[in-house]
PDB file of C-alpha atoms in Angstrom:
ATOM      1  CA  MET A 230     -28.017 123.012  -1.678  1.00  0.00           C
ATOM      2  CA  THR A 231     -25.129 123.973   0.542  1.00  0.00           C
ATOM      3  CA  THR A 232     -24.264 122.439   3.871  1.00  0.00           C
ATOM      4  CA  THR A 233     -27.127 119.990   4.426  1.00  0.00           C
ATOM      5  CA  ASP A 234     -25.248 116.926   3.187  1.00  0.00           C
ATOM      6  CA  VAL A 235     -21.711 117.638   4.406  1.00  0.00           C
ATOM      7  CA  PRO A 236     -20.125 114.302   5.372  1.00  0.00           C
ATOM      8  CA  GLU A 237     -18.986 114.022   8.984  1.00  0.00           C
ATOM      9  CA  SER A 238     -15.382 113.498   7.910  1.00  0.00           C
ATOM     10  CA  TRP A 239     -15.431 116.487   5.544  1.00  0.00           C
ATOM     11  CA  GLN A 240     -13.322 118.865   7.667  1.00  0.00           C
ATOM     12  CA  GLU A 241     -10.742 116.185   8.473  1.00  0.00           C
ATOM     13  CA  THR A 242     -10.465 115.351   4.770  1.00  0.00           C
ATOM     14  CA  VAL A 243      -9.926 119.008   3.819  1.00  0.00           C
ATOM     15  CA  GLU A 244      -7.251 119.418   6.499  1.00  0.00           C
ATOM     16  CA  ALA A 245      -5.516 116.170   5.469  1.00  0.00           C
ATOM     17  CA  GLU A 246      -5.405 117.348   1.827  1.00  0.00           C
ATOM     18  CA  ARG A 247      -3.822 120.613   2.956  1.00  0.00           C
ATOM     19  CA  GLU A 248      -1.186 118.817   5.023  1.00  0.00           C
ATOM     20  CA  LYS A 249      -0.358 116.509   2.111  1.00  0.00           C
ATOM     21  CA  LYS A 250       0.073 119.488  -0.219  1.00  0.00           C
ATOM     22  CA  ALA A 251       2.347 121.247   2.288  1.00  0.00           C
ATOM     23  CA  ARG A 252       4.571 118.145   2.574  1.00  0.00           C
ATOM     24  CA  PHE A 253       4.791 117.896  -1.220  1.00  0.00           C
ATOM     25  CA  PHE A 254       5.680 121.580  -1.578  1.00  0.00           C
ATOM     26  CA  ARG A 255       8.265 121.413   1.216  1.00  0.00           C
ATOM     27  CA  ASP A 256       9.938 118.093   0.384  1.00  0.00           C
ATOM     28  CA  GLY A 257       8.718 116.817  -2.980  1.00  0.00           C
ATOM     29  CA  PRO A 258      11.212 116.532  -5.853  1.00  0.00           C
ATOM     30  CA  ARG A 259       8.576 118.004  -8.208  1.00  0.00           C
ATOM     31  CA  SER A 260       7.551 120.859  -5.910  1.00  0.00           C
ATOM     32  CA  PRO A 261       6.735 124.034  -7.863  1.00  0.00           C
ATOM     33  CA  LEU A 262       8.657 126.104  -5.316  1.00  0.00           C
ATOM     34  CA  PRO A 263      12.078 127.474  -6.176  1.00  0.00           C
ATOM     35  CA  PRO A 264      14.774 125.394  -4.418  1.00  0.00           C
ATOM     36  CA  ASP A 265      15.538 128.201  -1.941  1.00  0.00           C
ATOM     37  CA  LEU A 266      11.983 127.940  -0.518  1.00  0.00           C
ATOM     38  CA  ARG A 267      11.948 124.173   0.050  1.00  0.00           C
ATOM     39  CA  GLY A 268      12.938 122.117   3.066  1.00  0.00           C
ATOM     40  CA  GLU A 269      13.647 124.144   6.188  1.00  0.00           C
ATOM     41  CA  GLU A 270      13.124 127.401   4.256  1.00  0.00           C
ATOM     42  CA  PHE A 271       9.527 126.496   3.377  1.00  0.00           C
ATOM     43  CA  PRO A 272       7.303 129.316   4.690  1.00  0.00           C
ATOM     44  CA  GLY A 273       4.165 127.155   4.740  1.00  0.00           C
ATOM     45  CA  LEU A 274       0.852 127.599   2.972  1.00  0.00           C
ATOM     46  CA  ASP A 275      -1.947 129.753   4.322  1.00  0.00           C
ATOM     47  CA  TYR A 276      -5.664 128.901   4.270  1.00  0.00           C
ATOM     48  CA  TYR A 277      -8.975 130.145   5.538  1.00  0.00           C
ATOM     49  CA  ASP A 278     -10.453 127.841   8.179  1.00  0.00           C
ATOM     50  CA  PRO A 279     -12.668 125.164   6.616  1.00  0.00           C
ATOM     51  CA  ASP A 280     -16.221 126.462   6.366  1.00  0.00           C
ATOM     52  CA  PRO A 281     -19.059 124.201   5.201  1.00  0.00           C
ATOM     53  CA  ALA A 282     -21.031 127.275   4.081  1.00  0.00           C
ATOM     54  CA  TYR A 283     -18.695 127.408   1.062  1.00  0.00           C
ATOM     55  CA  ARG A 284     -19.410 123.830   0.010  1.00  0.00           C
ATOM     56  CA  TYR A 285     -22.166 123.511  -2.588  1.00  0.00           C
ATOM     57  CA  GLU A 286     -23.844 120.620  -4.375  1.00  0.00           C
ATOM     58  CA  LEU A 287     -24.935 122.094  -7.693  1.00  0.00           C
ATOM     59  CA  ASP A 288     -26.360 121.210 -11.052  1.00  0.00           C
ATOM     60  CA  LEU A 289     -24.166 122.070 -13.992  1.00  0.00           C
ATOM     61  CA  HIS A 290     -26.234 123.932 -16.567  1.00  0.00           C
ATOM     62  CA  GLU A 291     -24.470 122.670 -19.680  1.00  0.00           C
ATOM     63  CA  HIS A 292     -24.378 124.909 -22.732  1.00  0.00           C
ATOM     64  CA  ASP A 293     -26.134 123.509 -25.798  1.00  0.00           C
ATOM     65  CA  ASP A 294     -23.149 124.194 -28.037  1.00  0.00           C
ATOM     66  CA  PRO A 295     -20.002 124.603 -25.886  1.00  0.00           C
ATOM     67  CA  GLU A 296     -18.061 127.498 -27.334  1.00  0.00           C
ATOM     68  CA  GLU A 297     -14.301 127.285 -27.720  1.00  0.00           C
ATOM     69  CA  VAL A 298     -12.667 130.125 -25.804  1.00  0.00           C
ATOM     70  CA  THR A 299      -9.088 131.329 -25.713  1.00  0.00           C
ATOM     71  CA  VAL A 300      -7.693 132.274 -22.337  1.00  0.00           C
ATOM     72  CA  GLY A 301      -4.573 134.383 -21.900  1.00  0.00           C
ATOM     73  CA  THR A 302      -1.744 133.265 -19.620  1.00  0.00           C
ATOM     74  CA  THR A 303       0.634 134.935 -17.203  1.00  0.00           C
ATOM     75  CA  ALA A 304       3.415 134.667 -19.809  1.00  0.00           C
ATOM     76  CA  GLU A 305       1.372 136.311 -22.591  1.00  0.00           C
ATOM     77  CA  GLY A 306       0.550 132.924 -24.094  1.00  0.00           C
ATOM     78  CA  GLU A 307      -2.839 131.363 -24.737  1.00  0.00           C
ATOM     79  CA  ARG A 308      -4.762 128.227 -23.779  1.00  0.00           C
ATOM     80  CA  THR A 309      -7.949 126.934 -25.350  1.00  0.00           C
ATOM     81  CA  TYR A 310     -10.956 125.521 -23.488  1.00  0.00           C
ATOM     82  CA  HIS A 311     -14.600 124.768 -24.107  1.00  0.00           C
ATOM     83  CA  ARG A 312     -17.057 126.870 -22.091  1.00  0.00           C
ATOM     84  CA  TRP A 313     -18.910 123.748 -20.962  1.00  0.00           C
ATOM     85  CA  GLY A 314     -21.569 124.995 -18.576  1.00  0.00           C
ATOM     86  CA  GLU A 315     -22.293 127.177 -15.616  1.00  0.00           C
ATOM     87  CA  PHE A 316     -22.930 126.828 -11.919  1.00  0.00           C
ATOM     88  CA  ARG A 317     -25.581 129.094 -10.356  1.00  0.00           C
ATOM     89  CA  PHE A 318     -25.681 129.591  -6.597  1.00  0.00           C
ATOM     90  CA  ASP A 319     -26.248 132.108  -3.819  1.00  0.00           C
ATOM     91  CA  LEU A 320     -23.216 133.838  -2.333  1.00  0.00           C
ATOM     92  CA  GLY A 321     -23.491 136.529   0.289  1.00  0.00           C
ATOM     93  CA  GLY A 322     -27.154 137.060  -0.487  1.00  0.00           C
ATOM     94  CA  ASP A 323     -26.602 137.452  -4.239  1.00  0.00           C
ATOM     95  CA  ARG A 324     -27.212 135.008  -7.077  1.00  0.00           C
ATOM     96  CA  VAL A 325     -23.912 134.395  -8.907  1.00  0.00           C
ATOM     97  CA  THR A 326     -22.859 132.383 -11.929  1.00  0.00           C
ATOM     98  CA  LEU A 327     -19.488 130.742 -12.551  1.00  0.00           C
ATOM     99  CA  GLN A 328     -18.527 129.292 -15.899  1.00  0.00           C
ATOM    100  CA  ALA A 329     -16.977 125.826 -15.952  1.00  0.00           C
ATOM    101  CA  TYR A 330     -14.487 125.020 -18.700  1.00  0.00           C
ATOM    102  CA  ARG A 331     -13.252 121.779 -20.193  1.00  0.00           C
ATOM    103  CA  PRO A 332      -9.849 121.328 -21.781  1.00  0.00           C
ATOM    104  CA  THR A 333      -9.951 120.782 -25.531  1.00  0.00           C
ATOM    105  CA  ASP A 334      -7.894 117.581 -25.124  1.00  0.00           C
ATOM    106  CA  GLY A 335     -11.055 115.516 -24.545  1.00  0.00           C
ATOM    107  CA  SER A 336     -10.723 115.342 -20.757  1.00  0.00           C
ATOM    108  CA  ASP A 337     -13.965 115.274 -18.788  1.00  0.00           C
ATOM    109  CA  ARG A 338     -12.421 117.319 -15.963  1.00  0.00           C
ATOM    110  CA  LEU A 339     -13.924 120.750 -15.303  1.00  0.00           C
ATOM    111  CA  TRP A 340     -11.782 123.789 -14.607  1.00  0.00           C
ATOM    112  CA  VAL A 341     -13.500 126.503 -12.566  1.00  0.00           C
ATOM    113  CA  PRO A 342     -11.215 129.532 -12.188  1.00  0.00           C
ATOM    114  CA  PHE A 343     -12.402 132.598 -10.309  1.00  0.00           C
ATOM    115  CA  ARG A 344     -11.401 135.940  -8.910  1.00  0.00           C
ATOM    116  CA  ASP A 345     -13.294 137.559  -6.072  1.00  0.00           C
ATOM    117  CA  ARG A 346     -13.044 140.560  -3.779  1.00  0.00           C
ATOM    118  CA  THR A 347     -10.288 138.877  -1.735  1.00  0.00           C
ATOM    119  CA  SER A 348      -8.022 138.640  -4.819  1.00  0.00           C
ATOM    120  CA  GLY A 349      -4.931 140.805  -4.471  1.00  0.00           C
ATOM    121  CA  ALA A 350      -5.604 141.527  -0.796  1.00  0.00           C
ATOM    122  CA  GLU A 351      -5.895 138.207   1.040  1.00  0.00           C
ATOM    123  CA  THR A 352      -5.642 135.764  -1.844  1.00  0.00           C
ATOM    124  CA  TYR A 353      -3.509 135.519  -4.968  1.00  0.00           C
ATOM    125  CA  GLY A 354      -4.170 138.547  -7.153  1.00  0.00           C
ATOM    126  CA  ALA A 355      -4.635 136.659 -10.416  1.00  0.00           C
ATOM    127  CA  GLY A 356      -7.300 134.408  -8.897  1.00  0.00           C
ATOM    128  CA  ARG A 357      -7.713 130.825  -7.770  1.00  0.00           C
ATOM    129  CA  TYR A 358      -8.842 127.547  -9.308  1.00  0.00           C
ATOM    130  CA  LEU A 359     -11.081 124.583  -8.630  1.00  0.00           C
ATOM    131  CA  ASP A 360     -10.644 121.319 -10.554  1.00  0.00           C
ATOM    132  CA  LEU A 361     -13.649 119.008 -10.649  1.00  0.00           C
ATOM    133  CA  GLU A 362     -13.366 115.373 -11.680  1.00  0.00           C
ATOM    134  CA  PRO A 363     -16.557 113.385 -12.355  1.00  0.00           C
ATOM    135  CA  GLU A 364     -15.387 110.364 -10.345  1.00  0.00           C
ATOM    136  CA  HIS A 365     -14.511 112.439  -7.248  1.00  0.00           C
ATOM    137  CA  HIS A 366     -16.736 115.504  -7.295  1.00  0.00           C
ATOM    138  CA  ARG A 367     -20.205 114.166  -8.147  1.00  0.00           C
ATOM    139  CA  THR A 368     -22.964 113.115  -5.799  1.00  0.00           C
ATOM    140  CA  PRO A 369     -24.886 109.865  -6.395  1.00  0.00           C
ATOM    141  CA  GLU A 370     -27.672 112.091  -7.779  1.00  0.00           C
ATOM    142  CA  GLY A 371     -25.305 113.569 -10.376  1.00  0.00           C
ATOM    143  CA  ARG A 372     -24.815 117.013  -8.845  1.00  0.00           C
ATOM    144  CA  TRP A 373     -21.339 118.526  -8.705  1.00  0.00           C
ATOM    145  CA  VAL A 374     -19.630 119.223  -5.383  1.00  0.00           C
ATOM    146  CA  VAL A 375     -18.237 122.745  -5.737  1.00  0.00           C
ATOM    147  CA  ASP A 376     -16.225 123.240  -2.556  1.00  0.00           C
ATOM    148  CA  PHE A 377     -14.413 126.563  -2.328  1.00  0.00           C
ATOM    149  CA  ASN A 378     -12.533 125.235   0.711  1.00  0.00           C
ATOM    150  CA  ARG A 379     -10.499 123.364  -1.908  1.00  0.00           C
ATOM    151  CA  ALA A 380      -9.765 126.462  -4.008  1.00  0.00           C
ATOM    152  CA  TYR A 381      -6.062 126.634  -4.726  1.00  0.00           C
ATOM    153  CA  ASN A 382      -3.477 128.989  -6.146  1.00  0.00           C
ATOM    154  CA  PRO A 383      -2.033 128.393  -9.602  1.00  0.00           C
ATOM    155  CA  THR A 384       1.649 127.385  -9.689  1.00  0.00           C
ATOM    156  CA  CYS A 385       2.682 130.859 -10.841  1.00  0.00           C
ATOM    157  CA  ALA A 386       1.656 132.144  -7.373  1.00  0.00           C
ATOM    158  CA  TYR A 387       4.692 130.295  -5.980  1.00  0.00           C
ATOM    159  CA  ASN A 388       7.172 130.582  -8.812  1.00  0.00           C
ATOM    160  CA  PRO A 389       7.163 133.083 -11.705  1.00  0.00           C
ATOM    161  CA  ALA A 390       8.846 130.462 -13.915  1.00  0.00           C
ATOM    162  CA  TYR A 391       5.430 128.837 -14.415  1.00  0.00           C
ATOM    163  CA  GLU A 392       2.873 129.910 -16.996  1.00  0.00           C
ATOM    164  CA  CYS A 393      -0.723 129.868 -15.764  1.00  0.00           C
ATOM    165  CA  PRO A 394      -4.029 130.561 -17.489  1.00  0.00           C
ATOM    166  CA  LEU A 395      -5.702 133.766 -16.358  1.00  0.00           C
ATOM    167  CA  VAL A 396      -9.230 133.848 -14.984  1.00  0.00           C
ATOM    168  CA  PRO A 397     -11.650 134.954 -17.711  1.00  0.00           C
ATOM    169  CA  ALA A 398     -13.443 138.202 -16.850  1.00  0.00           C
ATOM    170  CA  GLU A 399     -16.810 136.398 -16.812  1.00  0.00           C
ATOM    171  CA  ASN A 400     -15.627 134.580 -13.656  1.00  0.00           C
ATOM    172  CA  TRP A 401     -14.676 137.721 -11.734  1.00  0.00           C
ATOM    173  CA  LEU A 402     -17.075 137.843  -8.799  1.00  0.00           C
ATOM    174  CA  ASP A 403     -18.186 140.971  -6.993  1.00  0.00           C
ATOM    175  CA  ALA A 404     -18.275 139.071  -3.704  1.00  0.00           C
ATOM    176  CA  ARG A 405     -15.829 137.683  -1.165  1.00  0.00           C
ATOM    177  CA  ILE A 406     -15.046 133.968  -1.027  1.00  0.00           C
ATOM    178  CA  GLU A 407     -13.338 133.554   2.332  1.00  0.00           C
ATOM    179  CA  ALA A 408     -12.496 129.906   1.774  1.00  0.00           C
ATOM    180  CA  GLY A 409      -9.613 127.902   0.387  1.00  0.00           C
ATOM    181  CA  GLU A 410      -6.034 128.952  -0.083  1.00  0.00           C
ATOM    182  CA  ARG A 411      -4.823 132.428   0.799  1.00  0.00           C
ATOM    183  CA  ASP A 412      -1.931 134.203  -0.873  1.00  0.00           C
ATOM    184  CA  PHE A 413       1.441 132.459  -0.641  1.00  0.00           C
ATOM    185  CA  PRO A 414       3.434 133.967   2.231  1.00  0.00           C
ATOM    186  CA  GLY A 415       6.739 133.541   0.366  1.00  0.00           C
ATOM    187  CA  PRO A 416       8.465 136.133  -1.838  1.00  0.00           C
ATOM    188  CA  HIS A 417       6.584 135.058  -4.997  1.00  0.00           C
ATOM    189  CA  GLY A 418       3.082 135.978  -3.822  1.00  0.00           C
ATOM    190  CA  ALA A 419       0.621 138.482  -5.350  1.00  0.00           C
ATOM    191  CA  ASP A 420       2.651 141.532  -4.380  1.00  0.00           C
ATOM    192  CA  GLU A 421       5.378 140.750  -6.884  1.00  0.00           C
TER     193      GLU A 421
END
């Protein structure tokens, strides 16, 4: 299912979330931006226009025995996750699968990282993330709301001082996802 059940206030909610993030990045004391890019120097954040075609309500096909996987990071470190399940959906006329991971700390949050054909050209080269929380991203029927309009850049896209997990190769898509956050227009974007 894609756009059939999009709430009327959906677009306004997406735009309000984007504005809140921009204010935090520009003025927040815990902004991930280097100090020289905050305040009046803040170049803004860039997004694709909200598009309900990139909002899905999907079943999570949980793996019988979630495998522990090690994911490399931008600083040559490692993070460990459980490969919890997969989302299957149609994208650009093709059937695609994205793995969903759970942290090994016992959290029930799902991490859905991905790279697509916009990565490195229009969006951050190392890929983007979706975080799904059961209390916020589930329908009353138990399906997950996978909304690529909420895809965001990892903190290392804004500041190389951060260490970010890399997108596993199994979540590299041979399709374009023209939704969510574009590459950061500041000096720490994908071209660095």
